[in-house]
Short mmCIF file of C-alpha atoms in Angstrom, two decimals:
data_model
loop_
_atom_site.label_atom_id
_atom_site.label_comp_id
_atom_site.label_asym_id
_atom_site.label_seq_id
_atom_site.Cartn_x
_atom_site.Cartn_y
_atom_site.Cartn_z
CA UNK A 15 0.08 0.11 0.10
CA UNK A 16 0.65 3.60 -0.25
CA UNK A 17 3.29 4.77 2.70
CA UNK A 18 3.96 8.34 3.56
CA UNK A 19 6.46 9.22 6.32
CA UNK A 20 6.65 11.94 8.73
CA UNK A 21 9.62 12.94 10.57
CA UNK A 22 10.66 13.94 13.47
CA UNK A 23 7.84 11.86 15.01
CA UNK A 24 8.35 14.00 18.39
CA UNK A 25 9.71 17.49 19.13
CA UNK A 26 10.17 19.56 22.21
CA UNK A 27 11.54 22.97 21.23
CA UNK A 28 11.59 26.30 23.55
CA UNK A 29 9.17 29.37 23.00
CA UNK A 30 10.35 31.60 20.24
CA UNK A 31 12.27 28.77 18.11
CA UNK A 32 11.26 27.23 14.63
CA UNK A 33 10.25 23.91 13.84
CA UNK A 34 10.39 21.91 10.67
CA UNK A 35 8.66 18.99 9.93
CA UNK A 36 9.02 16.34 7.01
CA UNK A 37 6.05 14.85 5.08
CA UNK A 38 7.61 12.66 2.58
CA UNK A 39 5.08 9.42 -0.13
CA UNK A 40 7.86 6.96 -0.20
CA UNK A 41 6.38 4.63 -3.15
CA UNK A 42 3.98 7.28 -5.24
CA UNK A 43 4.27 10.96 -6.46
CA UNK A 44 1.63 12.70 -4.40
CA UNK A 45 0.80 15.97 -6.56
CA UNK A 46 -1.43 17.57 -3.44
CA UNK A 47 -0.20 17.06 0.45
CA UNK A 48 -2.23 18.52 3.02
CA UNK A 49 -1.23 19.51 6.90
CA UNK A 50 -3.91 18.89 9.59
CA UNK A 51 -3.51 19.64 13.15
CA UNK A 52 -5.45 17.35 15.58
CA UNK A 53 -6.12 18.52 18.95
CA UNK A 54 -6.99 15.76 21.45
CA UNK A 55 -10.15 13.68 21.30
CA UNK A 56 -11.02 16.16 18.59
CA UNK A 57 -11.10 15.38 14.65
CA UNK A 58 -8.63 16.37 12.15
CA UNK A 59 -8.67 20.06 11.15
CA UNK A 60 -7.05 21.16 7.79
CA UNK A 61 -4.58 23.81 8.10
CA UNK A 62 -3.45 24.08 4.54
CA UNK A 63 -3.31 22.07 0.78
CA UNK A 64 -0.07 22.09 -1.06
CA UNK A 65 0.11 21.59 -4.93
CA UNK A 66 3.75 20.63 -6.19
CA UNK A 67 5.49 23.66 -7.60
CA UNK A 68 2.75 26.09 -6.22
CA UNK A 69 1.89 28.22 -2.92
CA UNK A 70 0.39 26.76 -0.41
CA UNK A 71 -3.57 27.51 0.00
CA UNK A 72 -4.52 28.10 3.65
CA UNK A 73 -7.55 27.80 5.66
CA UNK A 74 -9.11 30.54 7.14
CA UNK A 75 -7.61 31.00 10.54
CA UNK A 76 -4.34 29.61 9.57
CA UNK A 77 -1.59 32.14 9.86
CA UNK A 78 0.44 31.60 6.76
CA UNK A 79 3.39 33.60 7.79
CA UNK A 80 3.64 31.62 11.14
CA UNK A 81 3.01 28.02 9.12
CA UNK A 82 5.29 27.95 6.46
CA UNK A 83 4.91 25.04 3.85
CA UNK A 84 7.19 24.21 1.05
CA UNK A 85 6.09 21.62 -1.54
CA UNK A 86 9.10 21.47 -3.64
CA UNK A 87 9.00 17.83 -5.30
CA UNK A 88 5.81 15.32 -5.85
CA UNK A 89 7.32 13.31 -2.60
CA UNK A 90 8.11 15.97 -0.27
CA UNK A 91 6.66 18.55 1.78
CA UNK A 92 7.63 20.53 4.96
CA UNK A 93 5.79 22.78 7.49
CA UNK A 94 8.15 24.99 9.45
CA UNK A 95 6.16 26.41 12.92
CA UNK A 96 8.03 29.79 13.45
CA UNK A 97 8.75 31.67 16.54
CA UNK A 98 6.53 28.52 18.33
CA UNK A 99 4.90 29.79 21.42
CA UNK A 100 3.16 27.01 23.71
CA UNK A 101 -0.09 27.25 22.06
CA UNK A 102 1.15 25.82 18.88
CA UNK A 103 1.57 22.58 21.01
CA UNK A 104 -0.14 19.80 19.00
CA UNK A 105 -0.37 16.75 17.02
CA UNK A 106 0.89 17.48 13.40
CA UNK A 107 -0.36 15.25 10.85
CA UNK A 108 0.37 15.37 6.91
CA UNK A 109 -1.04 13.38 3.72
CA UNK A 110 -0.55 13.01 0.44
CA UNK A 111 -3.00 12.20 -2.77
CA UNK A 112 -2.31 9.50 -4.90
CA UNK A 113 -3.86 10.47 -7.94
CA UNK A 114 -3.59 6.46 -9.43
CA UNK A 115 -5.68 5.17 -6.33
CA UNK A 116 -8.66 6.98 -6.60
CA UNK A 117 -7.46 10.03 -4.93
CA UNK A 118 -7.22 8.81 -1.71
CA UNK A 119 -5.25 10.79 1.00
CA UNK A 120 -2.89 8.37 2.75
CA UNK A 121 -1.73 9.91 5.93
CA UNK A 122 1.76 10.32 7.74
CA UNK A 123 2.22 8.83 11.37
CA UNK A 124 1.82 12.06 13.10
CA UNK A 125 4.70 14.63 14.91
CA UNK A 126 3.74 15.74 18.25
CA UNK A 127 5.14 19.33 19.04
CA UNK A 128 5.67 20.62 22.56
CA UNK A 129 6.58 23.90 22.96
CA UNK A 130 7.94 24.87 26.30
CA UNK B 26 -23.39 23.07 3.10
CA UNK B 27 -21.21 20.09 2.93
CA UNK B 28 -21.46 17.75 6.26
CA UNK B 29 -20.67 14.67 7.46
CA UNK B 30 -22.43 13.32 10.73
CA UNK B 31 -21.18 9.97 12.59
CA UNK B 32 -23.11 8.19 15.00
CA UNK B 33 -22.47 6.76 17.50
CA UNK B 34 -19.98 8.93 19.03
CA UNK B 35 -18.95 5.93 20.85
CA UNK B 36 -19.66 1.85 20.80
CA UNK B 37 -18.70 -0.59 23.37
CA UNK B 38 -18.95 -4.40 22.28
CA UNK B 39 -18.35 -7.47 23.59
CA UNK B 40 -15.72 -9.56 21.16
CA UNK B 41 -17.63 -11.26 18.78
CA UNK B 42 -20.64 -8.96 18.65
CA UNK B 43 -21.41 -7.83 15.45
CA UNK B 44 -22.65 -4.08 14.82
CA UNK B 45 -22.58 -1.26 12.27
CA UNK B 46 -21.22 2.37 12.70
CA UNK B 47 -23.34 5.24 10.52
CA UNK B 48 -21.82 8.12 8.56
CA UNK B 49 -24.66 10.48 7.36
CA UNK B 50 -23.35 13.06 4.76
CA UNK B 51 -24.53 16.00 2.61
CA UNK B 52 -22.43 16.82 -0.12
CA UNK B 53 -22.97 18.85 -3.57
CA UNK B 54 -21.51 16.50 -5.94
CA UNK B 55 -19.55 13.42 -4.10
CA UNK B 56 -16.52 12.06 -5.50
CA UNK B 57 -15.89 9.50 -2.75
CA UNK B 58 -16.34 8.72 0.77
CA UNK B 59 -13.57 7.42 2.76
CA UNK B 60 -13.37 5.62 6.29
CA UNK B 61 -10.15 5.24 8.22
CA UNK B 62 -9.36 3.81 11.24
CA UNK B 63 -7.03 6.31 13.60
CA UNK B 64 -5.18 4.43 16.70
CA UNK B 65 -4.45 7.10 19.46
CA UNK B 66 -1.40 9.24 18.73
CA UNK B 67 -1.05 7.71 15.30
CA UNK B 68 -2.16 9.07 11.53
CA UNK B 69 -5.19 7.84 10.20
CA UNK B 70 -4.76 4.14 8.42
CA UNK B 71 -6.98 4.28 5.02
CA UNK B 72 -9.42 1.20 5.18
CA UNK B 73 -11.70 1.88 1.91
CA UNK B 74 -13.23 4.13 -0.77
CA UNK B 75 -16.72 3.95 -1.69
CA UNK B 76 -17.77 6.22 -5.01
CA UNK B 77 -20.96 5.03 -5.95
CA UNK B 78 -24.96 4.12 -3.94
CA UNK B 79 -24.81 0.55 -3.75
CA UNK B 80 -20.84 -0.50 -3.78
CA UNK B 81 -19.74 -2.44 -1.35
CA UNK B 82 -16.03 -3.21 -0.20
CA UNK B 83 -15.08 -5.65 2.26
CA UNK B 84 -11.96 -6.27 4.27
CA UNK B 85 -11.18 -8.63 6.99
CA UNK B 86 -13.91 -8.19 9.49
CA UNK B 87 -15.07 -5.25 8.16
CA UNK B 88 -17.38 -4.29 5.26
CA UNK B 89 -18.30 -0.62 4.00
CA UNK B 90 -21.52 0.00 2.33
CA UNK B 91 -22.75 3.58 0.42
CA UNK B 92 -26.24 4.85 -0.30
CA UNK B 93 -27.04 8.35 -1.69
CA UNK B 94 -27.40 9.63 1.91
CA UNK B 95 -24.96 7.64 4.28
CA UNK B 96 -22.40 4.50 4.12
CA UNK B 97 -22.07 1.71 7.21
CA UNK B 98 -19.31 0.36 8.58
CA UNK B 99 -20.42 -3.30 9.27
CA UNK B 100 -18.04 -5.12 11.85
CA UNK B 101 -18.49 -8.58 12.15
CA UNK B 102 -17.40 -10.92 15.24
CA UNK B 103 -14.96 -8.21 16.06
CA UNK B 104 -11.60 -8.61 18.00
CA UNK B 105 -10.42 -6.18 20.72
CA UNK B 106 -7.41 -5.07 18.29
CA UNK B 107 -10.39 -3.81 15.99
CA UNK B 108 -10.91 -1.29 18.99
CA UNK B 109 -10.18 2.30 17.27
CA UNK B 110 -11.59 5.43 16.08
CA UNK B 111 -13.16 5.38 12.90
CA UNK B 112 -13.26 8.32 10.82
CA UNK B 113 -15.40 9.02 7.63
CA UNK B 114 -14.85 11.55 5.19
CA UNK B 115 -15.96 13.00 1.95
CA UNK B 116 -14.65 14.28 -1.00
CA UNK B 117 -16.86 16.58 -3.40
CA UNK B 118 -16.12 17.52 -6.79
CA UNK B 119 -15.75 20.73 -6.57
CA UNK B 120 -13.18 20.68 -4.26
CA UNK B 121 -9.33 20.36 -4.44
CA UNK B 122 -9.53 17.09 -3.27
CA UNK B 123 -9.84 18.13 0.02
CA UNK B 124 -11.96 16.24 2.75
CA UNK B 125 -14.75 16.77 5.02
CA UNK B 126 -14.62 15.00 8.24
CA UNK B 127 -16.99 13.55 10.36
CA UNK B 128 -16.31 13.80 14.20
CA UNK B 129 -15.62 9.76 14.54
CA UNK B 130 -16.66 6.78 16.30
CA UNK B 131 -14.48 5.53 19.08
CA UNK B 132 -15.03 1.68 19.14
CA UNK B 133 -13.96 -0.17 22.16
CA UNK B 134 -14.27 -4.16 21.86
CA UNK B 135 -14.10 -5.99 25.35
CA UNK B 136 -12.73 -9.43 25.43
#
């Protein structure tokens, strides 16, 4: 099946620093990747949609200058949380759309971010 | 407005006790309906995609069905390892392949 990896799986950082999370599709090329945020016991909240080679489209209420998304290749997207604050602590999950498997989104394992 | 509603919120079953989870949806034009399983602290794991009313798909103890208004995830003779949150999502024809999510059903299977 389609495999998506995320790195790191967890990260702890100090307030004011920046953190980069990588999302890779390992066995398929993903023209579209998505970034989600999930709070405890809640469903997934879409943050942004990125198409390879284009600027990401952010959902209402998501600060594009704080959550920088780069989708430079068909297998790699990165999310950088800039000047992180404790309220940015959350579970971040990426997904990649496989156009050859019915446009299904395959998800990474997630990254737990804790900002002290 | 496109919307997905899952019921029940939580379901506790004894091992071997079959049941069904419901996903009701309203969408302007359905491209696909997706079922995922999510374990605590992990990303969702893909289970099924359904595209048109009447379609059915099976995988081990799980069977997904689709009508024009809802989808059911039937679980037959569940085992404790089937315990997880089951998420339903729809993809509209006019979307950028974005998914509209239900809140999920937390399934607990007691041995």
